[in-house]
């Protein structure tokens, strides 16, 4: 019994140390990285094609307005009929950049230079020393167009007040959100557009506690959806 308790105590200590130094949990609180990571949102599964559709809560709802599937265009439920679900919870690997530098298109967690107490998540678009430009909604690096992993038009939604071209220093990265309509990112950060390497916390690797809605006798509950645990690319 004593040896078991000692083992249990060592396991707890090891877990706390690992969390403090290697892995850290975060909650996603906005829709700026939808569909890769979801903040508070409303969702439905298309009855025609089976695709899961996610709408960030920040976009609001309109009474009686019907949703449409982004994959096939089929009509879905009314927006106001969808319950608001909590945002994803992610595990961030703090060791991700200890032995190799960040790569383009990786999703990273970082501290905001102008508010270091806050942590945000965006996608790396520009690497140190590069000149990055947004032209026609596409990313241009040193004058060459790049193919993003997601089909994103970075000129949709709100127009950024700042420049559409940035020259990055030798230790800076350019970060943008996957949902340009909602994301506050390099397009809006002015003098802080380039994020120095020292502000990078790590790489989100798993969504470890997504939720789904369950109805029971007319009441709605949010429960962890183990089947939706996923690796972040």
Coordinates of N, CA and C in Angstrom, one line a residue:
X1 N 0.8 -1.2 0.0 CA 0.0 0.0 0.0 C 0.9 1.3 0.0
X2 N 1.9 1.2 0.8 CA 2.8 2.4 0.9 C 3.5 2.6 -0.4
X3 N 3.9 1.6 -1.1 CA 4.6 1.7 -2.4 C 3.7 2.3 -3.4
X4 N 2.4 1.9 -3.3 CA 1.4 2.4 -4.3 C 1.2 3.9 -4.1
X5 N 1.1 4.3 -2.8 CA 0.9 5.7 -2.5 C 2.1 6.5 -3.0
X6 N 3.3 6.0 -2.8 CA 4.5 6.7 -3.2 C 4.5 6.8 -4.7
X7 N 4.1 5.7 -5.4 CA 4.0 5.8 -6.9 C 3.0 6.8 -7.3
X8 N 1.9 6.9 -6.6 CA 0.8 7.8 -7.0 C 1.3 9.3 -6.8
X9 N 2.0 9.5 -5.7 CA 2.5 10.8 -5.4 C 3.6 11.2 -6.4
X10 N 4.4 10.3 -6.8 CA 5.4 10.6 -7.8 C 4.8 10.9 -9.2
X11 N 3.7 10.2 -9.5 CA 3.0 10.4 -10.8 C 2.3 11.8 -10.8
X12 N 1.7 12.2 -9.7 CA 1.1 13.5 -9.6 C 2.2 14.6 -9.7
X13 N 3.3 14.4 -9.0 CA 4.4 15.4 -9.1 C 4.9 15.5 -10.6
X14 N 5.1 14.3 -11.2 CA 5.6 14.3 -12.6 C 4.6 15.0 -13.5
X15 N 3.3 14.8 -13.3 CA 2.3 15.4 -14.1 C 2.3 16.9 -14.0
X16 N 2.5 17.4 -12.7 CA 2.5 18.8 -12.5 C 3.8 19.5 -13.1
X17 N 4.9 18.7 -13.0 CA 6.1 19.3 -13.6 C 6.0 19.3 -15.1
X18 N 5.5 18.2 -15.7 CA 5.3 18.2 -17.1 C 4.4 19.3 -17.6
X19 N 3.3 19.6 -16.9 CA 2.4 20.6 -17.3 C 3.1 22.0 -17.2
X20 N 3.9 22.2 -16.1 CA 4.5 23.5 -15.9 C 5.6 23.7 -16.9
X21 N 6.3 22.7 -17.4 CA 7.5 22.9 -18.2 C 7.3 22.4 -19.7
X22 N 6.5 21.5 -19.9 CA 6.4 20.9 -21.3 C 5.1 21.1 -22.0
X23 N 4.0 20.9 -21.3 CA 2.6 21.0 -21.9 C 1.7 21.9 -21.1
X24 N 1.0 22.7 -21.8 CA 0.1 23.6 -21.0 C -1.3 23.7 -21.7
X25 N -2.4 23.6 -20.9 CA -3.7 23.7 -21.5 C -4.2 25.1 -21.7
X26 N -4.9 25.4 -22.7 CA -5.5 26.7 -23.0 C -6.9 26.5 -23.5
X27 N -7.8 27.5 -23.2 CA -9.1 27.5 -23.7 C -9.2 28.5 -24.9
X28 N -9.8 28.2 -26.0 CA -10.0 29.1 -27.1 C -11.2 29.9 -26.9
X29 N -11.0 31.2 -26.9 CA -12.1 32.1 -26.5 C -12.6 33.0 -27.7
X30 N -12.1 32.8 -28.9 CA -12.6 33.6 -30.0 C -12.7 32.7 -31.2
X31 N -13.4 33.3 -32.3 CA -13.5 32.5 -33.5 C -12.4 32.9 -34.5
X32 N -11.3 33.5 -34.1 CA -10.3 34.0 -35.1 C -9.6 32.9 -35.8
X33 N -9.6 31.7 -35.3 CA -8.9 30.5 -35.9 C -9.9 29.5 -36.5
X34 N -11.2 29.8 -36.5 CA -12.2 28.9 -37.2 C -11.8 28.7 -38.6
X35 N -11.8 27.5 -39.2 CA -12.3 26.2 -38.6 C -11.3 25.4 -37.9
X36 N -10.0 25.8 -37.9 CA -9.0 25.0 -37.3 C -9.2 24.8 -35.8
X37 N -9.5 25.9 -35.1 CA -9.8 25.9 -33.7 C -11.0 26.8 -33.5
X38 N -11.9 26.3 -32.6 CA -13.2 27.0 -32.4 C -13.3 27.6 -31.1
X39 N -13.6 28.9 -31.0 CA -14.0 29.5 -29.8 C -15.5 29.2 -29.6
X40 N -16.2 29.9 -28.7 CA -17.6 29.7 -28.5 C -18.3 29.7 -29.9
X41 N -19.2 28.8 -30.2 CA -19.7 28.6 -31.5 C -21.0 27.9 -31.5
X42 N -21.7 28.0 -32.7 CA -22.9 27.2 -32.9 C -22.6 26.2 -34.1
X43 N -23.1 25.0 -34.0 CA -22.7 24.0 -35.0 C -23.9 23.2 -35.4
X44 N -23.9 22.6 -36.6 CA -24.9 21.7 -37.0 C -24.3 20.7 -38.0
X45 N -24.9 19.5 -38.1 CA -24.4 18.6 -39.1 C -25.4 18.5 -40.2
X46 N -24.9 18.7 -41.4 CA -25.8 18.7 -42.6 C -26.5 17.3 -42.8
X47 N -27.8 17.3 -42.9 CA -28.5 16.1 -43.1 C -28.4 15.5 -44.6
X48 N -27.9 16.4 -45.5 CA -27.8 16.0 -46.9 C -26.4 15.3 -47.1
X49 N -25.3 15.9 -46.6 CA -24.0 15.4 -47.0 C -23.2 15.0 -45.7
X50 N -23.7 15.3 -44.5 CA -23.1 14.8 -43.3 C -22.0 15.7 -42.8
X51 N -21.7 16.8 -43.5 CA -20.6 17.7 -43.1 C -21.0 18.5 -41.8
X52 N -20.0 18.7 -41.0 CA -20.2 19.5 -39.7 C -19.9 21.0 -40.1
X53 N -20.9 21.8 -39.8 CA -20.7 23.2 -40.0 C -20.6 24.0 -38.7
X54 N -19.6 24.9 -38.7 CA -19.4 25.7 -37.4 C -19.5 27.2 -37.7
X55 N -20.2 27.9 -36.9 CA -20.4 29.3 -37.0 C -20.0 30.0 -35.7
X56 N -18.9 30.8 -35.7 CA -18.4 31.5 -34.5 C -19.6 32.3 -33.9
X57 N -19.6 32.2 -32.5 CA -20.7 32.9 -31.8 C -20.6 34.4 -32.1
X58 N -19.4 35.0 -32.3 CA -19.3 36.4 -32.5 C -20.1 36.9 -33.8
X59 N -20.4 36.0 -34.7 CA -21.1 36.4 -35.9 C -22.6 36.7 -35.6
X60 N -23.1 36.3 -34.4 CA -24.5 36.5 -34.0 C -25.4 35.6 -34.8
X61 N -26.7 35.8 -34.5 CA -27.8 35.1 -35.1 C -28.9 36.0 -35.5
X62 N -29.8 35.6 -36.4 CA -30.9 36.3 -36.8 C -32.2 35.4 -36.7
X63 N -33.2 35.9 -36.0 CA -34.4 35.1 -35.7 C -35.0 34.5 -37.0
X64 N -35.1 33.2 -37.1 CA -35.7 32.6 -38.2 C -34.9 32.4 -39.5
X65 N -33.7 33.0 -39.5 CA -32.8 32.9 -40.7 C -32.2 31.5 -40.8
X66 N -32.4 30.8 -41.9 CA -31.9 29.4 -42.1 C -30.4 29.4 -42.4
X67 N -29.8 28.4 -41.8 CA -28.4 28.2 -42.1 C -28.2 27.4 -43.4
X68 N -27.0 27.4 -44.0 CA -26.7 26.6 -45.2 C -25.4 25.9 -45.0
X69 N -25.4 24.7 -45.5 CA -24.2 23.9 -45.4 C -23.1 24.5 -46.3
X70 N -21.9 24.7 -45.7 CA -20.8 25.3 -46.5 C -20.3 24.3 -47.5
X71 N -20.5 23.0 -47.3 CA -20.0 22.0 -48.2 C -20.9 21.7 -49.5
X72 N -22.2 21.6 -49.2 CA -23.1 21.3 -50.4 C -24.2 22.3 -50.6
X73 N -24.3 23.3 -49.7 CA -25.3 24.4 -49.9 C -26.7 24.0 -49.5
X74 N -26.9 22.8 -48.9 CA -28.2 22.4 -48.5 C -28.7 23.3 -47.3
X75 N -30.0 23.5 -47.2 CA -30.5 24.3 -46.1 C -30.4 23.6 -44.8
X76 N -30.1 24.3 -43.7 CA -30.0 23.7 -42.4 C -31.0 24.3 -41.4
X77 N -30.8 24.1 -40.1 CA -31.8 24.7 -39.1 C -31.7 26.2 -39.1
X78 N -32.6 26.8 -38.4 CA -32.6 28.3 -38.2 C -31.4 28.6 -37.2
X79 N -30.8 29.7 -37.5 CA -29.6 30.1 -36.6 C -30.0 30.2 -35.2
X80 N -31.2 30.7 -34.8 CA -31.6 30.9 -33.4 C -31.9 29.6 -32.7
X81 N -32.0 28.5 -33.5 CA -32.3 27.2 -32.9 C -31.1 26.5 -32.5
X82 N -29.9 27.0 -32.8 CA -28.7 26.3 -32.5 C -28.1 26.9 -31.1
X83 N -27.8 25.9 -30.2 CA -27.3 26.3 -28.9 C -25.8 26.7 -29.1
X84 N -25.4 27.7 -28.2 CA -24.0 28.1 -28.2 C -23.2 27.1 -27.5
X85 N -22.1 26.6 -28.1 CA -21.2 25.6 -27.5 C -20.0 26.2 -27.0
X86 N -19.3 25.7 -26.0 CA -18.1 26.3 -25.5 C -17.0 26.1 -26.5
X87 N -15.9 26.9 -26.4 CA -14.8 26.8 -27.3 C -13.9 25.6 -27.0
X88 N -13.1 25.3 -28.0 CA -12.1 24.1 -27.8 C -11.2 24.4 -26.7
X89 N -10.7 23.3 -26.1 CA -9.6 23.4 -25.2 C -8.4 22.7 -25.8
X90 N -7.2 23.3 -25.8 CA -6.1 22.7 -26.5 C -4.9 22.5 -25.6
X91 N -4.0 21.6 -25.9 CA -2.8 21.3 -25.2 C -1.7 21.9 -26.1
X92 N -0.9 22.8 -25.5 CA 0.2 23.4 -26.2 C 1.6 22.8 -25.8
X93 N 2.3 22.3 -26.8 CA 3.6 21.7 -26.6 C 4.7 22.8 -26.5
X94 N 5.1 23.1 -25.2 CA 6.1 24.2 -25.0 C 7.5 23.8 -25.5
X95 N 7.7 22.5 -25.8 CA 9.1 22.1 -26.3 C 9.2 22.1 -27.8
X96 N 8.1 22.5 -28.5 CA 8.0 22.4 -30.0 C 9.2 23.1 -30.7
X97 N 9.6 24.2 -30.2 CA 10.6 25.0 -30.8 C 12.0 25.0 -30.1
X98 N 12.2 24.0 -29.2 CA 13.5 23.9 -28.5 C 14.6 23.4 -29.5
X99 N 14.2 22.6 -30.4 CA 15.3 21.9 -31.2 C 15.1 22.2 -32.7
X100 N 14.0 22.8 -33.1 CA 13.9 23.2 -34.5 C 13.1 24.5 -34.5
X101 N 13.4 25.4 -35.5 CA 12.6 26.7 -35.6 C 11.2 26.5 -36.1
X102 N 10.3 27.4 -35.8 CA 9.0 27.3 -36.3 C 8.9 27.3 -37.8
X103 N 8.0 26.6 -38.4 CA 7.8 26.5 -39.8 C 6.6 27.3 -40.3
X104 N 6.6 27.6 -41.6 CA 5.5 28.3 -42.2 C 4.2 27.5 -42.1
X105 N 3.1 28.1 -41.8 CA 1.8 27.5 -41.8 C 1.5 26.7 -40.5
X106 N 2.5 26.6 -39.6 CA 2.3 26.0 -38.3 C 1.4 26.9 -37.4
X107 N 0.5 26.3 -36.7 CA -0.3 27.1 -35.7 C 0.5 27.2 -34.4
X108 N 0.6 28.4 -33.9 CA 1.4 28.7 -32.7 C 0.6 29.4 -31.6
X109 N 1.0 29.2 -30.4 CA 0.5 30.0 -29.3 C 1.6 31.0 -28.9
X110 N 1.3 32.2 -28.6 CA 2.3 33.3 -28.3 C 1.7 34.3 -27.4
X111 N 2.6 35.0 -26.7 CA 2.3 36.1 -25.9 C 2.2 37.4 -26.7
X112 N 1.2 38.2 -26.5 CA 1.1 39.5 -27.2 C 2.1 40.4 -26.7
X113 N 3.0 41.0 -27.6 CA 4.1 41.9 -27.2 C 3.6 43.1 -26.5
X114 N 2.4 43.6 -26.9 CA 1.8 44.8 -26.3 C 1.0 44.5 -25.0
X115 N 0.8 43.2 -24.7 CA 0.0 42.8 -23.6 C 0.5 41.4 -23.2
X116 N 1.8 41.2 -22.6 CA 2.4 39.9 -22.4 C 1.6 39.0 -21.5
X117 N 0.6 39.5 -20.8 CA -0.2 38.7 -19.9 C -1.2 37.9 -20.6
X118 N -1.4 38.2 -21.9 CA -2.4 37.5 -22.7 C -1.7 36.6 -23.7
X119 N -2.3 35.4 -23.9 CA -1.8 34.4 -24.9 C -2.8 34.3 -26.0
X120 N -2.3 34.3 -27.3 CA -3.2 34.1 -28.4 C -2.7 33.0 -29.3
X121 N -3.5 32.6 -30.3 CA -3.2 31.5 -31.2 C -3.4 32.0 -32.6
X122 N -2.4 31.9 -33.5 CA -2.5 32.3 -34.9 C -1.7 31.3 -35.7
X123 N -1.7 31.5 -37.0 CA -0.9 30.7 -37.9 C 0.3 31.5 -38.5
X124 N 1.5 30.8 -38.6 CA 2.7 31.5 -39.1 C 2.5 31.6 -40.6
X125 N 2.7 32.9 -41.1 CA 2.6 33.1 -42.5 C 4.0 33.6 -43.1
X126 N 4.7 34.5 -42.3 CA 5.9 35.0 -42.7 C 7.1 34.5 -41.8
X127 N 8.3 34.3 -42.3 CA 9.4 33.8 -41.6 C 10.4 35.0 -41.5
X128 N 11.4 34.8 -40.5 CA 12.4 35.9 -40.3 C 13.1 36.3 -41.6
X129 N 13.2 37.6 -41.7 CA 14.0 38.2 -42.9 C 13.1 38.4 -44.1
X130 N 11.9 37.8 -44.2 CA 11.1 37.9 -45.4 C 10.4 39.2 -45.5
X131 N 10.0 39.5 -46.7 CA 9.1 40.6 -47.0 C 7.7 40.0 -47.4
X132 N 6.7 40.2 -46.6 CA 5.4 39.6 -46.7 C 4.4 40.6 -47.2
X133 N 3.6 40.3 -48.2 CA 2.6 41.2 -48.7 C 1.3 40.5 -48.9
X134 N 0.2 41.2 -48.6 CA -1.1 40.6 -48.9 C -1.6 41.4 -50.2
X135 N -1.9 40.6 -51.3 CA -2.3 41.1 -52.5 C -3.4 40.3 -53.1
X136 N -4.5 40.9 -53.3 CA -5.7 40.2 -53.9 C -6.1 39.1 -53.0
X137 N -5.9 39.3 -51.6 CA -6.4 38.2 -50.7 C -5.4 37.1 -50.5
X138 N -4.3 37.1 -51.3 CA -3.3 36.1 -51.2 C -2.0 36.5 -50.5
X139 N -1.2 35.6 -50.0 CA 0.0 35.9 -49.4 C 1.2 35.8 -50.4
X140 N 1.9 36.9 -50.4 CA 3.1 37.0 -51.3 C 4.3 37.1 -50.4
X141 N 5.4 36.3 -50.6 CA 6.6 36.4 -49.9 C 7.7 36.6 -50.8
X142 N 8.4 37.8 -50.6 CA 9.5 38.2 -51.4 C 9.1 38.2 -52.9
X143 N 7.9 38.7 -53.1 CA 7.3 38.8 -54.5 C 6.7 37.6 -55.1
X144 N 6.8 36.4 -54.4 CA 6.3 35.2 -54.9 C 5.0 34.8 -54.2
X145 N 3.9 34.4 -54.9 CA 2.7 33.9 -54.3 C 2.8 32.6 -53.6
X146 N 2.2 32.4 -52.5 CA 2.2 31.2 -51.7 C 0.9 30.5 -51.7
X147 N 0.8 29.2 -51.7 CA -0.4 28.5 -51.6 C -0.6 28.1 -50.1
X148 N -1.6 28.7 -49.5 CA -2.0 28.4 -48.1 C -2.6 27.1 -48.0
X149 N -2.5 26.4 -46.8 CA -3.1 25.1 -46.6 C -4.6 25.2 -46.6
X150 N -5.2 26.4 -46.3 CA -6.6 26.6 -46.3 C -6.9 27.6 -47.3
X151 N -8.1 27.6 -48.0 CA -8.5 28.6 -48.9 C -9.0 29.8 -48.2
X152 N -8.1 30.8 -47.9 CA -8.4 31.9 -47.1 C -8.2 33.2 -48.0
X153 N -9.2 34.1 -48.0 CA -9.1 35.4 -48.6 C -8.8 36.4 -47.5
X154 N -7.6 36.8 -47.3 CA -7.2 37.7 -46.2 C -7.7 39.1 -46.4
X155 N -8.5 39.4 -47.4 CA -9.0 40.7 -47.6 C -10.5 40.7 -47.4
X156 N -11.1 39.6 -46.9 CA -12.5 39.6 -46.6 C -12.8 40.2 -45.3
X157 N -14.1 40.6 -45.1 CA -14.5 41.2 -43.8 C -13.9 42.6 -43.6
X158 N -13.5 42.9 -42.4 CA -13.0 44.2 -42.0 C -11.7 44.5 -42.8
X159 N -11.5 45.7 -43.2 CA -10.3 46.1 -43.9 C -9.3 46.5 -42.9
X160 N -8.0 46.0 -42.9 CA -7.0 46.4 -42.0 C -6.6 47.8 -42.1
X161 N -6.4 48.6 -41.0 CA -6.1 50.0 -41.1 C -4.6 50.2 -41.5
X162 N -3.8 49.1 -41.2 CA -2.3 49.3 -41.4 C -1.9 48.9 -42.8
X163 N -0.6 48.8 -43.0 CA -0.1 48.5 -44.4 C -0.3 47.0 -44.7
X164 N -0.3 46.7 -46.0 CA -0.5 45.3 -46.5 C 0.9 44.7 -46.8
X165 N 2.0 45.3 -46.4 CA 3.3 44.8 -46.6 C 4.2 45.0 -45.4
X166 N 5.0 43.9 -45.1 CA 5.8 44.0 -43.9 C 7.2 43.4 -44.2
X167 N 8.2 44.1 -43.7 CA 9.6 43.5 -43.7 C 9.9 43.0 -42.4
X168 N 10.1 41.7 -42.2 CA 10.4 41.1 -40.9 C 11.8 41.1 -40.6
X169 N 12.1 41.4 -39.3 CA 13.5 41.4 -38.8 C 14.0 39.9 -38.7
X170 N 15.2 39.7 -38.4 CA 15.9 38.4 -38.4 C 15.3 37.4 -37.3
X171 N 14.5 37.9 -36.4 CA 14.0 37.1 -35.4 C 12.4 37.2 -35.3
X172 N 11.8 37.7 -36.3 CA 10.4 38.0 -36.3 C 9.6 37.0 -37.2
X173 N 8.3 36.8 -36.8 CA 7.4 36.0 -37.6 C 6.1 36.8 -37.8
X174 N 5.5 36.6 -39.0 CA 4.2 37.2 -39.2 C 3.1 36.2 -39.0
X175 N 2.1 36.6 -38.2 CA 1.0 35.7 -37.8 C -0.3 36.2 -38.2
X176 N -1.1 35.3 -38.8 CA -2.5 35.7 -39.2 C -3.5 34.6 -38.8
X177 N -4.8 35.0 -38.6 CA -5.8 34.1 -38.2 C -6.4 33.4 -39.4
X178 N -7.0 32.3 -39.2 CA -7.7 31.5 -40.2 C -9.1 32.1 -40.6
X179 N -9.6 33.0 -39.8 CA -10.9 33.6 -40.0 C -10.7 35.1 -40.1
X180 N -10.4 35.6 -41.3 CA -10.0 37.0 -41.4 C -11.1 38.0 -41.0
X181 N -12.4 37.5 -41.1 CA -13.5 38.4 -40.7 C -13.5 38.8 -39.3
X182 N -12.9 37.9 -38.4 CA -12.9 38.0 -37.0 C -11.6 38.3 -36.4
X183 N -10.5 37.9 -37.1 CA -9.2 37.9 -36.5 C -8.6 39.3 -36.4
X184 N -8.1 39.6 -35.2 CA -7.2 40.7 -35.0 C -5.8 40.2 -35.0
X185 N -5.0 40.5 -36.0 CA -3.7 39.9 -36.2 C -2.7 40.9 -36.8
X186 N -1.7 40.5 -37.5 CA -0.6 41.3 -38.0 C -1.2 42.5 -38.8
X187 N -2.3 42.3 -39.5 CA -2.9 43.3 -40.3 C -3.3 44.6 -39.4
X188 N -3.5 44.3 -38.1 CA -4.0 45.4 -37.3 C -3.0 45.8 -36.2
X189 N -1.9 45.2 -36.1 CA -1.0 45.4 -34.9 C 0.0 46.6 -35.2
X190 N 0.1 47.2 -36.3 CA 0.9 48.3 -36.5 C 2.4 48.0 -36.3
X191 N 3.0 48.7 -35.4 CA 4.5 48.5 -35.1 C 4.8 47.1 -34.5
X192 N 3.7 46.4 -34.0 CA 4.0 45.1 -33.4 C 3.6 44.0 -34.4
X193 N 3.5 44.3 -35.7 CA 3.1 43.2 -36.6 C 4.0 42.0 -36.6
X194 N 5.3 42.2 -36.6 CA 6.2 41.1 -36.5 C 6.4 40.6 -35.1
X195 N 6.2 39.4 -34.8 CA 6.3 38.8 -33.5 C 7.6 38.1 -33.3
X196 N 8.4 38.7 -32.3 CA 9.7 38.1 -32.1 C 9.7 36.7 -31.5
X197 N 10.7 35.9 -31.8 CA 10.7 34.5 -31.4 C 10.5 34.3 -29.9
X198 N 11.0 35.3 -29.1 CA 10.9 35.1 -27.7 C 9.5 35.1 -27.1
X199 N 8.5 35.6 -27.9 CA 7.1 35.6 -27.5 C 6.4 34.4 -27.9
X200 N 7.0 33.5 -28.6 CA 6.3 32.2 -29.0 C 6.3 31.3 -27.8
X201 N 5.2 30.8 -27.4 CA 5.0 29.9 -26.3 C 5.2 28.4 -26.7
X202 N 4.6 28.1 -27.8 CA 4.7 26.7 -28.3 C 3.7 26.4 -29.4
X203 N 3.5 25.1 -29.6 CA 2.6 24.7 -30.7 C 1.4 23.9 -30.2
X204 N 0.2 24.4 -30.4 CA -1.0 23.6 -30.0 C -1.0 22.3 -30.8
X205 N -1.1 21.2 -30.1 CA -1.0 19.9 -30.8 C -2.3 19.1 -30.7
X206 N -3.1 19.2 -29.7 CA -4.4 18.5 -29.6 C -5.5 19.3 -29.1
X207 N -6.7 19.1 -29.6 CA -7.9 19.6 -29.0 C -8.3 18.5 -28.1
X208 N -8.3 18.7 -26.8 CA -8.4 17.6 -25.8 C -9.8 17.6 -25.1
X209 N -10.6 18.6 -25.3 CA -11.9 18.5 -24.6 C -12.9 19.3 -25.3
X210 N -13.2 18.9 -26.6 CA -14.3 19.6 -27.3 C -15.7 19.2 -26.7
X211 N -16.7 19.9 -27.0 CA -18.0 19.6 -26.4 C -19.1 19.4 -27.5
X212 N -20.1 18.7 -27.1 CA -21.3 18.5 -27.9 C -22.5 18.7 -27.1
X213 N -23.6 19.0 -27.7 CA -24.9 19.3 -27.0 C -25.7 18.0 -26.9
X214 N -26.2 17.8 -25.7 CA -27.0 16.6 -25.4 C -28.3 17.1 -24.8
X215 N -29.4 16.7 -25.3 CA -30.8 17.1 -24.8 C -31.4 15.9 -24.0
X216 N -31.9 16.3 -22.8 CA -32.5 15.3 -21.9 C -33.7 15.9 -21.3
X217 N -34.9 15.3 -21.7 CA -36.2 15.8 -21.2 C -36.4 17.3 -21.4
X218 N -36.0 17.7 -22.6 CA -36.2 19.1 -23.0 C -35.2 20.1 -22.5
X219 N -34.2 19.6 -21.8 CA -33.1 20.5 -21.3 C -31.8 20.2 -22.1
X220 N -31.0 21.2 -22.2 CA -29.8 21.1 -23.0 C -28.6 21.1 -22.1
X221 N -27.6 20.1 -22.4 CA -26.4 20.0 -21.6 C -25.2 20.0 -22.6
X222 N -24.1 20.5 -22.1 CA -22.8 20.4 -22.9 C -21.9 19.3 -22.2
X223 N -21.5 18.3 -23.0 CA -20.7 17.2 -22.4 C -19.5 17.1 -23.3
X224 N -18.4 16.6 -22.7 CA -17.2 16.4 -23.5 C -17.4 15.3 -24.6
X225 N -16.9 15.6 -25.8 CA -17.1 14.7 -27.0 C -15.8 14.1 -27.3
X226 N -15.6 12.9 -26.7 CA -14.3 12.2 -26.8 C -14.1 11.8 -28.3
X227 N -15.1 11.6 -29.1 CA -14.9 11.2 -30.5 C -14.3 12.4 -31.3
X228 N -14.4 13.6 -30.8 CA -14.0 14.8 -31.5 C -12.6 15.2 -31.2
X229 N -11.9 14.5 -30.3 CA -10.5 14.8 -30.0 C -9.7 14.7 -31.3
X230 N -8.9 15.7 -31.6 CA -8.2 15.7 -32.9 C -6.8 16.4 -32.8
X231 N -6.0 16.0 -33.7 CA -4.6 16.6 -33.8 C -4.7 17.9 -34.7
X232 N -4.0 18.9 -34.3 CA -4.0 20.2 -34.9 C -2.9 20.3 -36.0
X233 N -3.3 20.6 -37.2 CA -2.4 20.7 -38.3 C -2.1 22.2 -38.6

